[in-house]
Amino acid sequence: MADSLTNRAALKNWVQSGLVCVYPGYRQSVQWETKLTASIPALQAEFVAVPINMVQLVGSLRKELADSLSTSKVLVVGAGGIGCELLKNLVLTGFKNIEVIDLDTIDVSNLNRQFLFQKKHVGKSKAQVAKESALQFSPSANITAYHDSIMNPDYNVEFFKSFILVMNALDNRAARNHVNRMCLAADIPLIESGTAGYLGQVTVIKKGMTECYECQPKPAQKTFPGCTIRNTPSEPIHCIVWAKYLFNQLFGEEDADQDVSPDTADPEASWNPEETAARATAAEMDGDVKRVSTKQWARSNKYDAIKLFNKLFKDDIMYLLTMDKLWKKRKAPTPLDWQQLENTGCFPEESSGSGLKDQQVLGVWGYCKLFQESVETLHSLLDEKGDGAELVWDKDDPPSMDFVTAAANLRMYIFSMNMKSRFDVKSMAGNIIPAIATTNAVIAGLIVLEGLKILAGELESCRTIFLNKCPNLRKKLLVPCILDPPVANCYVCASKPEVSVKVNVHKTTVLSLQDKILKERFGMVAPDVQIEDGKGTILISSEEGETEANNNKFLSDFGIRNGSRLQADDFLQDYTLLINVLHTEELERDVEFEVVGEAPDKAPPPQNNQGEGYGITNGNKDSAQPSTSSKVPADDDDVMVVDSDDADAEASSSSAAVTSTTKRKHSDAETGESSTKRPRTDQSSAEATPDDSDDDIIALD
């Protein structure tokens, strides 16, 4: 490299000291040395100087690292917004052995930011098409694609052990939890990532060295895949987001990402790629009938509220019912018919709740009439503005708020949820943050940079990196933070995971314990539960049909009472959790259980009452020590709901709120969760640390 320098005099001091700065941006230019030396003072702070007699470069990488890339086998989980950018980056960086897995299929709405896909790919497997497109960048790469769920039992601990590194590009918490546990069990480094609008986050998880994804408590998830909004809503917020989408489809600016019709290419509705692709094609063509948008259909019917009602709440729901695979483990929705409701009079305009009108919950027929009135009012406002006009949804505009309240509550009723008052809907509506291609690209690049550190054996130099919307006080958009160590009482990566749960043993069924507590709350996939009663009574078995007779029995029927202990094992995740049962009859209404440590509607840090008599550890016995993962989320067709309209203002103004004792508290990029860094106790020593000089300290409210 020294022989190729054309401006050696400018670098004389560096060469004499045995150091040289590598500046890859100008590597191909014969004038790069001149441009480099013109800004040496700045570059000395930004680039790592390396001994000149040891540097052998392959491209922009050291030869040893480049050789490592060509032989290292890595796993990419997710081929959506971040996954596409990541796969492209990996092959261009020099990775040769890559496996990518994604259950999803390509939708038209993906094409504006997932650049490995084209219109001709709609309905096909994301993983397979991403592989084919990435190979055009590097034909010599060996890429294996799986159109499957990472939670499939086929992808066990041994599967994960075959990789040197796992990189997540997921869009839901359940899959993140699962990959977190599999990497802990296999003792494989995991890079977590996520985006939400202009915000992004990347972090590294390594067993025994860093926090795992589940070390920090997380509030209720605030990001949802598109197919959940359109096909399988399970929470009121899903219906509220759907209603806001519907407002834009009918009266506002149409957006392909905000389609409200049933998602015919929902990957969960079909595990067969050919069948999914056929459904997507059929959905586009509908035989010889050209599909029209929701707004075009409404205009052709002169915004007839009753016809619109029957399309949305009857016809579309009946179509969803034909996707029978969706309802094998869910309660099927119940269609509503306007004429039937009007003729039978079964639903009077009763209201529940006391106080102000906005705090009352109407009956179903009441919301039907409100839907009709709001559609007629909004149609009139649209006509007044003239052809091509659009309305903008505003929670302080009564007709707009009436429409979203009525549509959301009707959908809640159809999917067997408790309806909400206008006040509740207004407070939950918030802002919806779209996915942004540039954010995905930045985060994907950061994932590769952290991956290079890991492969170079420099785990201690890895960081959690936050991408901000606005520059901070140091005029930086990217803010690195030192990785935190494992939380001692984490119910996933602690050496003896244990948690206390309050339940009413006389009302809680075995099925609720399995589905709502173990699977939904604690993220298990196929739990086996044994009662620690001295007999080893099997309460739940992952073997199909073995304990099915127990499902509808109450916990008390098996002698479970206050102080009983349950051992829950998930052999797929190589994970064991001890559960202390605390009987109570004082749970709040509609609350089935509460994890000790926090309110029932929040995800609490579990109690860690480690019993001396239990030597249960997770992962390999060789590495049964507190382990780690990450605290980052996802992207790709997700909706993020911000609770306050002032969120953007708070995010930007927060960059000016600096304190010397608290590290920045940053919103989790995909889920909107907060991740608070630990207090800096020794400011003087922190200032003396080079890494900490870049750890900007921002306090977010």
XYZ file of C-alpha atoms in Angstrom:
701
model
C 0.000 0.000 0.000
C 2.847 2.407 0.818
C 4.255 1.968 -2.720
C 1.000 3.214 -4.211
C 1.036 6.571 -2.416
C 1.547 9.516 -4.759
C 1.720 12.127 -2.041
C 4.036 10.546 0.517
C 5.373 13.854 1.765
C 1.969 14.853 3.120
C 1.834 11.643 5.155
C 5.486 11.679 6.246
C 4.706 12.106 9.935
C 2.212 9.274 9.918
C 4.520 6.911 8.038
C 7.420 7.668 10.370
C 5.249 6.874 13.354
C 4.240 3.588 11.748
C 0.615 4.614 11.364
C -1.590 5.325 8.382
C -5.292 6.162 8.069
C -7.385 4.150 5.620
C -10.012 6.272 3.840
C -12.047 3.891 1.655
C -14.226 6.618 0.130
C -11.414 7.732 -2.182
C -9.656 4.392 -2.591
C -10.333 4.186 -6.326
C -9.173 7.731 -7.053
C -5.552 8.607 -7.907
C -6.059 11.839 -5.971
C -7.386 10.268 -2.797
C -4.207 10.928 -0.824
C -4.405 14.663 -1.525
C -8.046 14.811 -0.409
C -7.177 12.773 2.654
C -4.324 14.947 3.820
C -6.320 18.132 3.331
C -8.491 17.162 6.295
C -6.116 15.141 8.463
C -7.068 16.892 11.759
C -10.705 15.894 11.362
C -9.954 12.450 10.021
C -7.646 11.583 12.900
C -10.696 11.715 15.176
C -12.931 9.754 12.848
C -10.767 6.920 11.504
C -8.780 4.222 13.193
C -5.062 4.326 12.441
C -3.474 0.915 11.877
C 0.167 -0.230 11.579
C 1.223 0.210 7.961
C 3.354 -2.905 7.878
C 0.375 -5.067 8.893
C -2.260 -3.750 6.481
C -3.260 -5.947 3.574
C -6.535 -4.868 2.057
C -9.101 -6.766 0.041
C -11.403 -4.033 -1.121
C -11.885 -1.845 1.932
C -11.436 -4.684 4.446
C -8.361 -6.211 6.047
C -7.442 -9.438 4.295
C -8.022 -11.540 7.429
C -11.523 -10.126 7.835
C -12.326 -10.461 4.141
C -11.284 -14.116 4.263
C -13.464 -14.615 7.325
C -16.500 -13.186 5.510
C -16.156 -15.646 2.677
C -16.256 -18.625 5.035
C -18.641 -17.396 7.769
C -22.218 -18.660 7.671
C -24.812 -16.082 8.753
C -28.591 -16.100 9.189
C -30.885 -13.214 8.226
C -34.346 -13.434 9.810
C -36.774 -11.337 7.783
C -36.675 -10.192 4.159
C -38.795 -7.054 4.342
C -37.848 -3.389 4.637
C -34.625 -3.852 6.593
C -34.037 -7.397 5.346
C -33.832 -6.408 1.666
C -31.299 -3.668 2.335
C -29.356 -5.962 4.658
C -29.136 -8.833 2.189
C -27.871 -6.484 -0.520
C -25.289 -5.007 1.871
C -24.066 -8.426 2.950
C -23.325 -9.734 -0.542
C -21.671 -6.471 -1.575
C -19.511 -6.515 1.560
C -18.231 -9.984 0.734
C -20.395 -12.420 2.729
C -20.655 -15.641 0.754
C -22.697 -18.029 2.911
C -26.081 -16.548 3.815
C -29.388 -18.115 4.788
C -32.541 -15.975 4.845
C -35.965 -16.882 6.194
C -39.305 -15.083 5.909
C -42.865 -16.385 6.002
C -44.343 -13.385 4.182
C -45.200 -12.884 0.524
C -44.710 -9.724 -1.531
C -47.515 -7.170 -1.596
C -47.866 -4.165 -3.904
C -47.450 -1.841 -0.917
C -43.936 -3.259 -0.328
C -42.574 -2.001 -3.634
C -41.957 1.602 -2.566
C -39.200 0.637 -0.138
C -38.243 -3.021 -0.566
C -36.077 -2.586 -3.624
C -35.235 -6.224 -4.267
C -38.859 -6.701 -5.349
C -40.686 -5.672 -8.518
C -44.322 -5.687 -9.565
C -43.907 -9.050 -11.289
C -42.961 -10.550 -7.897
C -46.245 -9.705 -6.137
C -47.620 -12.776 -4.379
C -44.282 -14.616 -4.369
C -42.112 -15.547 -1.383
C -40.098 -12.600 -0.061
C -37.197 -14.804 0.957
C -36.944 -16.546 -2.421
C -37.204 -13.373 -4.508
C -34.762 -11.533 -2.212
C -32.284 -14.355 -2.754
C -32.643 -14.212 -6.548
C -32.258 -10.423 -6.620
C -29.258 -10.425 -4.266
C -27.474 -13.013 -6.405
C -27.475 -10.508 -9.263
C -25.147 -8.350 -7.143
C -22.868 -11.280 -6.332
C -23.468 -14.420 -8.431
C -20.788 -16.330 -6.523
C -22.612 -16.022 -3.201
C -24.253 -19.088 -1.690
C -27.698 -17.999 -0.469
C -30.339 -20.362 0.898
C -33.921 -19.071 1.205
C -36.698 -20.462 3.423
C -40.340 -19.502 2.898
C -41.253 -20.403 6.444
C -41.721 -19.167 10.000
C -38.601 -18.978 12.155
C -40.779 -20.372 14.951
C -41.218 -23.656 13.099
C -39.778 -26.472 15.289
C -37.520 -27.495 12.394
C -35.339 -24.486 13.206
C -34.098 -25.767 16.541
C -31.039 -24.999 18.646
C -28.812 -27.168 16.448
C -29.936 -25.162 13.426
C -28.928 -21.900 15.123
C -25.586 -23.371 16.221
C -24.632 -23.809 12.573
C -24.281 -20.017 12.196
C -21.562 -17.704 13.397
C -23.969 -14.750 13.551
C -27.730 -14.088 13.422
C -29.217 -10.791 12.199
C -32.854 -9.925 12.909
C -34.994 -7.860 10.538
C -38.352 -8.775 12.050
C -41.687 -7.041 12.444
C -43.213 -8.566 15.570
C -42.301 -9.149 19.192
C -43.204 -12.835 19.364
C -40.650 -13.744 16.693
C -38.052 -11.469 18.299
C -38.542 -13.136 21.652
C -38.159 -16.547 20.042
C -34.979 -15.719 18.113
C -33.583 -14.091 21.260
C -34.053 -17.323 23.199
C -32.738 -19.531 20.425
C -29.555 -17.457 20.163
C -29.135 -17.598 23.940
C -29.559 -21.355 23.909
C -27.101 -21.726 21.011
C -24.740 -19.075 22.457
C -24.624 -17.256 19.110
C -24.314 -13.445 18.773
C -27.516 -11.711 17.655
C -27.840 -8.288 16.047
C -31.280 -6.773 16.641
C -32.668 -3.869 14.625
C -35.779 -1.853 13.987
C -37.173 1.301 12.423
C -40.199 3.540 12.911
C -40.457 6.499 10.603
C -37.228 8.482 10.884
C -36.127 6.624 14.030
C -33.982 3.523 14.004
C -32.012 1.324 16.350
C -29.366 -1.412 16.174
C -27.955 -3.382 19.084
C -25.854 -6.478 19.702
C -26.827 -9.329 22.011
C -24.371 -11.886 23.326
C -25.060 -14.380 26.073
C -23.426 -13.476 29.354
C -22.130 -10.134 28.054
C -25.130 -7.937 27.211
C -28.793 -7.515 27.974
C -31.081 -9.859 26.117
C -34.103 -8.638 24.154
C -36.361 -9.441 27.106
C -34.194 -8.031 29.910
C -36.054 -4.720 29.914
C -39.836 -4.535 30.509
C -41.835 -3.499 27.478
C -45.280 -1.902 27.334
C -48.024 -3.199 25.091
C -46.849 -3.485 21.509
C -47.644 -0.438 19.401
C -46.657 -1.718 15.983
C -48.700 -4.200 13.992
C -48.206 -6.083 10.719
C -50.566 -5.072 7.921
C -52.254 -8.482 7.802
C -53.177 -8.112 11.487
C -54.934 -4.812 10.785
C -56.762 -6.157 7.738
C -57.506 -9.768 8.652
C -57.053 -10.715 12.289
C -57.445 -7.779 14.707
C -57.270 -8.878 18.323
C -57.068 -5.549 20.181
C -59.106 -2.327 19.986
C -56.095 -0.407 18.671
C -56.035 -2.674 15.591
C -59.612 -1.628 14.817
C -58.889 2.048 15.436
C -55.935 1.983 13.028
C -58.146 0.190 10.471
C -60.831 2.884 10.854
C -58.291 5.661 10.291
C -57.077 3.874 7.184
C -60.686 3.585 6.024
C -61.186 7.346 6.460
C -58.256 8.032 4.119
C -59.390 5.406 1.621
C -62.849 6.994 1.422
C -62.297 10.696 1.957
C -58.555 11.421 2.129
C -55.366 10.675 0.250
C -55.273 7.048 -0.813
C -52.215 5.026 0.166
C -51.496 1.445 -0.892
C -50.036 0.827 2.566
C -53.423 1.642 4.080
C -55.622 -0.856 2.272
C -58.522 -2.012 4.450
C -59.780 -4.907 2.313
C -59.025 -8.473 3.378
C -55.394 -9.368 2.732
C -55.791 -12.319 0.380
C -52.049 -13.011 0.400
C -51.840 -13.302 4.172
C -49.032 -15.851 4.708
C -50.851 -17.318 7.686
C -53.835 -18.177 5.533
C -51.721 -20.504 3.425
C -48.387 -22.250 3.961
C -48.142 -23.162 0.283
C -46.228 -20.520 -1.721
C -47.972 -21.450 -4.980
C -51.387 -21.185 -3.339
C -50.487 -17.819 -1.814
C -49.238 -16.494 -5.146
C -52.396 -17.738 -6.855
C -54.546 -15.961 -4.299
C -52.623 -12.739 -4.786
C -53.001 -12.985 -8.572
C -56.698 -13.766 -8.252
C -57.104 -10.828 -5.908
C -55.518 -8.538 -8.507
C -57.577 -9.840 -11.416
C -60.861 -11.098 -9.914
C -61.441 -12.979 -13.158
C -62.200 -10.516 -15.933
C -63.456 -7.863 -13.530
C -61.105 -4.956 -13.018
C -60.554 -4.152 -9.359
C -61.391 -0.629 -8.223
C -60.229 1.241 -5.164
C -62.417 1.701 -2.104
C -62.858 5.387 -2.985
C -63.872 4.595 -6.585
C -66.372 2.028 -5.348
C -67.832 4.509 -2.845
C -68.122 7.213 -5.519
C -69.840 4.849 -7.921
C -72.384 4.157 -5.191
C -72.683 7.866 -4.298
C -71.315 7.183 -0.831
C -74.474 5.301 0.139
C -73.856 4.664 3.844
C -75.908 1.469 4.011
C -74.219 -0.089 0.965
C -70.857 0.900 2.377
C -71.798 -0.610 5.751
C -72.766 -3.934 4.194
C -69.585 -4.078 2.110
C -67.260 -3.379 5.044
C -69.000 -5.205 7.865
C -70.799 -7.998 6.017
C -69.296 -8.862 2.613
C -65.634 -8.346 3.572
C -66.129 -10.282 6.816
C -67.801 -13.148 5.008
C -64.857 -13.246 2.621
C -62.485 -13.426 5.594
C -64.437 -16.424 6.871
C -63.564 -18.308 3.678
C -59.882 -18.077 4.709
C -60.547 -20.901 7.139
C -56.943 -21.426 8.226
C -57.075 -18.071 9.997
C -59.812 -19.294 12.334
C -58.505 -22.679 13.414
C -57.099 -21.215 16.625
C -59.021 -17.922 16.727
C -62.634 -17.035 17.303
C -64.155 -16.311 13.906
C -65.682 -12.860 13.275
C -69.445 -12.327 13.089
C -70.739 -10.384 10.044
C -73.269 -7.588 10.525
C -76.171 -6.925 8.128
C -77.836 -3.502 8.185
C -81.277 -4.731 7.155
C -81.236 -7.541 9.670
C -80.240 -5.204 12.484
C -82.890 -2.682 11.486
C -85.660 -5.281 11.118
C -84.999 -7.275 14.267
C -84.383 -4.288 16.514
C -82.155 -6.503 18.650
C -79.704 -3.717 19.267
C -81.303 -0.699 20.923
C -79.320 2.522 21.200
C -78.425 1.832 24.795
C -75.248 3.278 26.224
C -73.070 2.251 29.109
C -70.835 4.333 31.304
C -71.543 7.486 33.207
C -70.381 11.055 32.953
C -69.867 13.029 29.775
C -71.378 11.918 26.477
C -67.928 11.199 25.029
C -67.269 8.731 27.847
C -70.323 6.604 27.113
C -70.239 3.420 25.029
C -73.173 3.134 22.616
C -74.894 -0.053 21.570
C -74.263 -1.661 18.176
C -77.257 0.014 16.540
C -76.153 3.322 18.007
C -72.798 2.984 16.252
C -74.594 1.925 13.043
C -76.542 5.198 13.054
C -73.413 7.184 13.960
C -71.611 5.558 11.027
C -74.442 6.532 8.682
C -74.589 10.127 9.919
C -70.825 10.627 9.756
C -70.546 9.194 6.224
C -73.303 11.529 4.994
C -71.683 14.552 6.685
C -68.192 13.790 5.359
C -69.579 13.164 1.854
C -71.221 16.597 1.936
C -67.953 18.222 3.033
C -66.132 16.442 0.207
C -68.702 17.637 -2.363
C -68.341 21.217 -1.146
C -64.617 21.126 -1.889
C -65.190 20.054 -5.490
C -63.802 17.307 -7.733
C -60.482 15.807 -6.714
C -60.733 17.226 -3.203
C -59.528 15.328 -0.157
C -60.280 15.555 3.539
C -57.630 15.320 6.235
C -58.455 13.374 9.372
C -58.301 15.447 12.529
C -59.215 14.083 15.929
C -60.612 17.523 16.828
C -62.980 17.487 13.827
C -66.328 16.057 15.074
C -67.448 14.289 11.844
C -64.014 12.712 11.370
C -63.901 11.551 14.981
C -67.486 10.233 14.780
C -66.602 8.192 11.686
C -63.509 6.579 13.215
C -65.322 5.928 16.510
C -68.268 4.248 14.776
C -66.224 2.193 12.279
C -63.710 1.067 14.908
C -66.396 -0.004 17.376
C -68.385 -1.924 14.778
C -65.228 -3.818 13.854
C -64.493 -4.445 17.551
C -67.965 -5.957 17.943
C -67.510 -8.166 14.869
C -64.237 -9.522 16.288
C -65.680 -10.049 19.803
C -63.917 -7.191 21.612
C -65.298 -4.813 24.190
C -66.272 -1.579 22.478
C -64.738 1.758 23.490
C -66.094 5.226 24.201
C -65.444 8.144 21.873
C -63.081 9.518 24.511
C -61.066 6.276 24.563
C -60.897 6.057 20.777
C -59.734 9.659 20.532
C -56.994 9.115 23.092
C -55.764 5.966 21.316
C -55.938 7.201 17.727
C -52.619 9.100 17.826
C -50.296 9.399 14.870
C -49.403 6.619 12.472
C -45.751 6.593 11.450
C -44.990 5.158 7.998
C -41.990 3.053 7.043
C -39.244 5.086 5.305
C -36.807 3.497 2.870
C -33.880 5.733 3.861
C -34.188 4.766 7.517
C -34.137 1.086 6.574
C -31.007 1.641 4.482
C -29.141 3.409 7.304
C -30.047 0.723 9.841
C -29.094 -2.101 7.467
C -25.691 -0.484 6.991
C -25.186 -0.241 10.743
C -26.085 -3.925 11.149
C -23.274 -4.879 8.759
C -20.789 -2.619 10.563
C -21.630 -4.242 13.914
C -21.402 -7.652 12.245
C -17.900 -6.859 10.992
C -16.838 -6.021 14.555
C -18.135 -9.379 15.772
C -16.383 -11.331 13.020
C -13.171 -9.415 13.725
C -13.338 -10.607 17.343
C -14.058 -7.121 18.656
C -17.297 -7.731 20.544
C -16.256 -5.286 23.248
C -16.350 -2.453 20.687
C -19.953 -3.178 19.630
C -22.548 -0.561 20.477
C -26.251 0.102 20.598
C -26.744 2.794 17.956
C -29.759 5.081 17.761
C -30.786 6.954 14.630
C -32.527 10.215 15.519
C -34.925 12.291 13.483
C -33.086 15.533 14.280
C -29.421 16.186 15.095
C -28.583 16.356 18.785
C -26.551 19.069 20.487
C -23.394 17.643 18.940
C -25.069 17.784 15.542
C -25.167 14.010 15.237
C -28.017 11.870 13.947
C -26.336 8.602 14.943
C -25.753 8.172 18.678
C -23.799 5.139 19.981
C -24.271 3.825 23.516
C -22.229 1.223 25.380
C -24.008 -2.133 25.659
C -25.538 -2.882 29.061
C -24.788 -6.100 30.962
C -27.519 -8.702 31.578
C -30.243 -7.895 34.095
C -29.787 -10.192 37.083
C -33.477 -11.046 37.467
C -34.407 -11.324 33.793
C -36.910 -14.155 33.438
C -35.220 -15.288 30.208
C -31.443 -15.002 30.498
C -30.917 -15.306 34.266
C -29.243 -18.491 35.440
C -32.448 -19.566 37.262
C -35.402 -17.816 35.604
C -38.299 -17.446 38.001
C -41.412 -15.288 38.101
C -44.452 -14.777 40.350
C -47.903 -14.515 38.790
C -51.160 -13.480 40.460
C -54.195 -15.432 39.226
C -57.556 -16.559 40.518
C -56.991 -20.316 40.556
C -60.750 -20.902 40.712
C -61.400 -18.984 37.473
C -58.229 -19.469 35.415
C -58.341 -22.475 33.092
C -55.404 -24.588 31.994
C -55.963 -23.341 28.436
C -55.677 -19.713 29.606
C -52.468 -20.574 31.428
C -51.089 -22.089 28.244
C -52.227 -19.512 25.667
C -52.405 -16.206 27.513
C -49.717 -16.559 30.169
C -47.096 -18.933 28.815
C -47.370 -18.306 25.071
C -48.589 -14.728 24.826
C -47.021 -13.164 27.908
C -43.857 -15.237 28.308
C -43.292 -16.011 24.642
C -43.143 -19.804 24.763
C -43.878 -21.763 21.604
C -44.662 -25.301 22.805
C -44.686 -25.351 26.625
C -44.750 -28.394 28.872
C -45.894 -27.689 32.445
C -45.330 -29.820 35.511
C -46.745 -29.144 38.973
C -44.105 -29.265 41.668
C -46.289 -31.280 44.032
C -43.882 -34.130 44.726
C -45.697 -36.290 42.173
C -44.559 -34.568 38.993
C -48.130 -34.082 37.780
C -48.176 -33.114 34.088
C -50.545 -30.184 33.613
C -49.732 -29.276 29.984
C -47.964 -31.359 27.366
C -46.650 -30.136 24.021
C -47.538 -33.539 22.574
C -50.797 -33.107 20.674
C -53.818 -34.540 22.448
C -51.917 -35.773 25.505
C -53.405 -33.279 27.994
C -56.214 -31.817 25.899
C -58.762 -33.040 28.465
C -57.262 -30.595 30.987
C -57.860 -27.497 28.857
C -61.208 -26.387 30.252
C -60.485 -27.350 33.854
C -59.542 -24.728 36.434
C -56.123 -24.640 38.056
C -57.711 -25.356 41.426
C -59.002 -28.669 40.055
C -55.387 -29.884 40.083
C -54.679 -28.785 43.638
C -52.964 -25.566 42.552
C -53.354 -22.895 45.234
C -51.572 -19.911 46.681
C -47.855 -20.722 46.846
C -47.912 -23.568 44.317
C -44.981 -23.775 41.936
C -45.078 -24.742 38.273
C -42.140 -25.686 36.079
C -42.681 -24.657 32.450
C -40.298 -26.049 29.828
C -40.011 -25.187 26.160
C -37.685 -27.763 24.682
C -37.554 -26.018 21.319
C -36.203 -22.861 22.945
C -34.138 -24.826 25.486
C -35.865 -22.636 28.067
C -37.191 -23.354 31.563
C -39.217 -20.985 33.743
C -40.324 -21.526 37.347
C -43.688 -19.919 38.118
C -44.816 -19.067 41.646
C -48.620 -19.015 41.718
C -50.152 -16.318 43.934
C -53.905 -16.765 44.303
C -55.967 -13.582 44.402
C -59.598 -12.625 43.947
C -58.878 -8.915 43.629
C -57.760 -8.596 40.004
C -59.189 -5.693 38.039
C -62.103 -6.239 35.691
C -61.143 -8.053 32.451
C -57.663 -8.777 33.867
C -56.974 -12.527 34.019
C -53.514 -12.411 35.565
C -50.842 -10.059 36.787
C -47.097 -10.530 36.807
C -45.788 -9.376 40.179
C -43.851 -6.162 39.965
C -46.080 -3.876 37.954
C -49.600 -2.999 36.875
C -51.377 -5.690 34.843
C -51.484 -3.652 31.656
C -47.715 -3.232 31.534
C -44.957 -5.684 30.903
C -43.178 -5.862 34.248
C -39.760 -6.957 35.288
C -40.528 -10.365 36.815
C -39.765 -11.342 40.362
C -36.716 -13.550 40.643
C -37.249 -15.702 43.716
C -34.522 -18.185 43.082
C -34.919 -21.329 45.062
C -31.775 -22.950 46.326
C -33.135 -26.361 45.594
C -33.479 -25.761 41.876
C -30.554 -25.934 39.533
C -32.369 -25.153 36.311
C -30.454 -23.189 33.696
C -31.194 -22.237 30.102
C -28.987 -22.972 27.107
C -25.981 -25.235 27.219
C -24.777 -26.427 30.594
C -21.350 -25.134 29.668
C -22.601 -21.595 29.470
C -25.334 -21.496 32.091
C -24.757 -17.928 33.130
C -26.783 -14.753 32.732
C -27.030 -14.216 29.028
C -28.112 -11.641 26.625
C -29.874 -10.383 23.627
C -31.177 -7.086 22.456
C -33.811 -4.550 22.867
C -34.590 -3.561 19.375
C -37.659 -3.958 17.186
C -38.716 -4.021 13.539
C -40.193 -2.519 10.500
C -41.810 -3.624 7.259
C -45.478 -2.945 6.800
C -45.837 -2.019 10.410
C -47.978 0.633 11.987
C -46.664 2.558 14.928
C -49.155 4.477 17.023
C -47.876 7.407 19.041
C -50.008 8.317 22.007
C -49.556 12.052 21.699
C -49.841 14.444 18.775
C -46.905 16.267 20.307
C -44.646 13.256 19.824
C -42.648 14.814 17.021
C -42.205 18.032 18.909
C -41.090 16.168 21.990
C -38.669 14.048 19.969
C -37.014 17.059 18.412
C -36.996 19.229 21.504
C -35.650 16.376 23.551
C -32.346 16.666 21.764
C -31.856 19.900 23.612
C -32.575 18.421 27.004
C -29.181 17.241 28.188
C -28.214 15.970 31.573
C -24.857 14.770 32.822
C -26.228 12.005 34.974
C -28.667 10.129 32.779
C -27.951 8.442 29.498
C -30.406 9.033 26.716
C -33.755 7.349 26.967
C -34.723 6.457 23.442
C -38.006 5.202 22.103
C -37.710 1.665 20.849
C -37.656 2.087 17.135
C -40.343 -0.289 16.123
C -42.553 -0.817 19.121
C -42.413 2.621 20.606
C -41.033 1.139 23.782
C -38.676 3.053 25.983
C -35.236 1.729 26.714
C -33.530 3.627 29.475
C -29.781 3.471 29.766
C -28.307 3.175 33.210
C -27.247 6.292 35.128
C -23.690 7.420 34.634
C -22.348 7.514 38.148
C -18.846 8.821 37.570
C -18.909 11.744 35.217
C -15.221 12.441 35.376
C -14.232 8.942 34.512
C -16.839 8.828 31.789
C -15.418 11.915 30.191
C -12.009 10.295 30.187
C -13.275 7.348 28.181
C -12.989 7.816 24.413
C -16.116 5.779 23.716
C -18.173 7.794 26.130
C -17.207 11.002 24.397
C -19.596 9.956 21.656
C -22.328 8.754 23.999
C -24.600 11.761 23.866
C -26.766 12.170 26.906
C -30.345 13.020 26.092
C -33.310 12.836 28.446
C -36.644 12.164 26.789
C -39.828 12.767 28.720
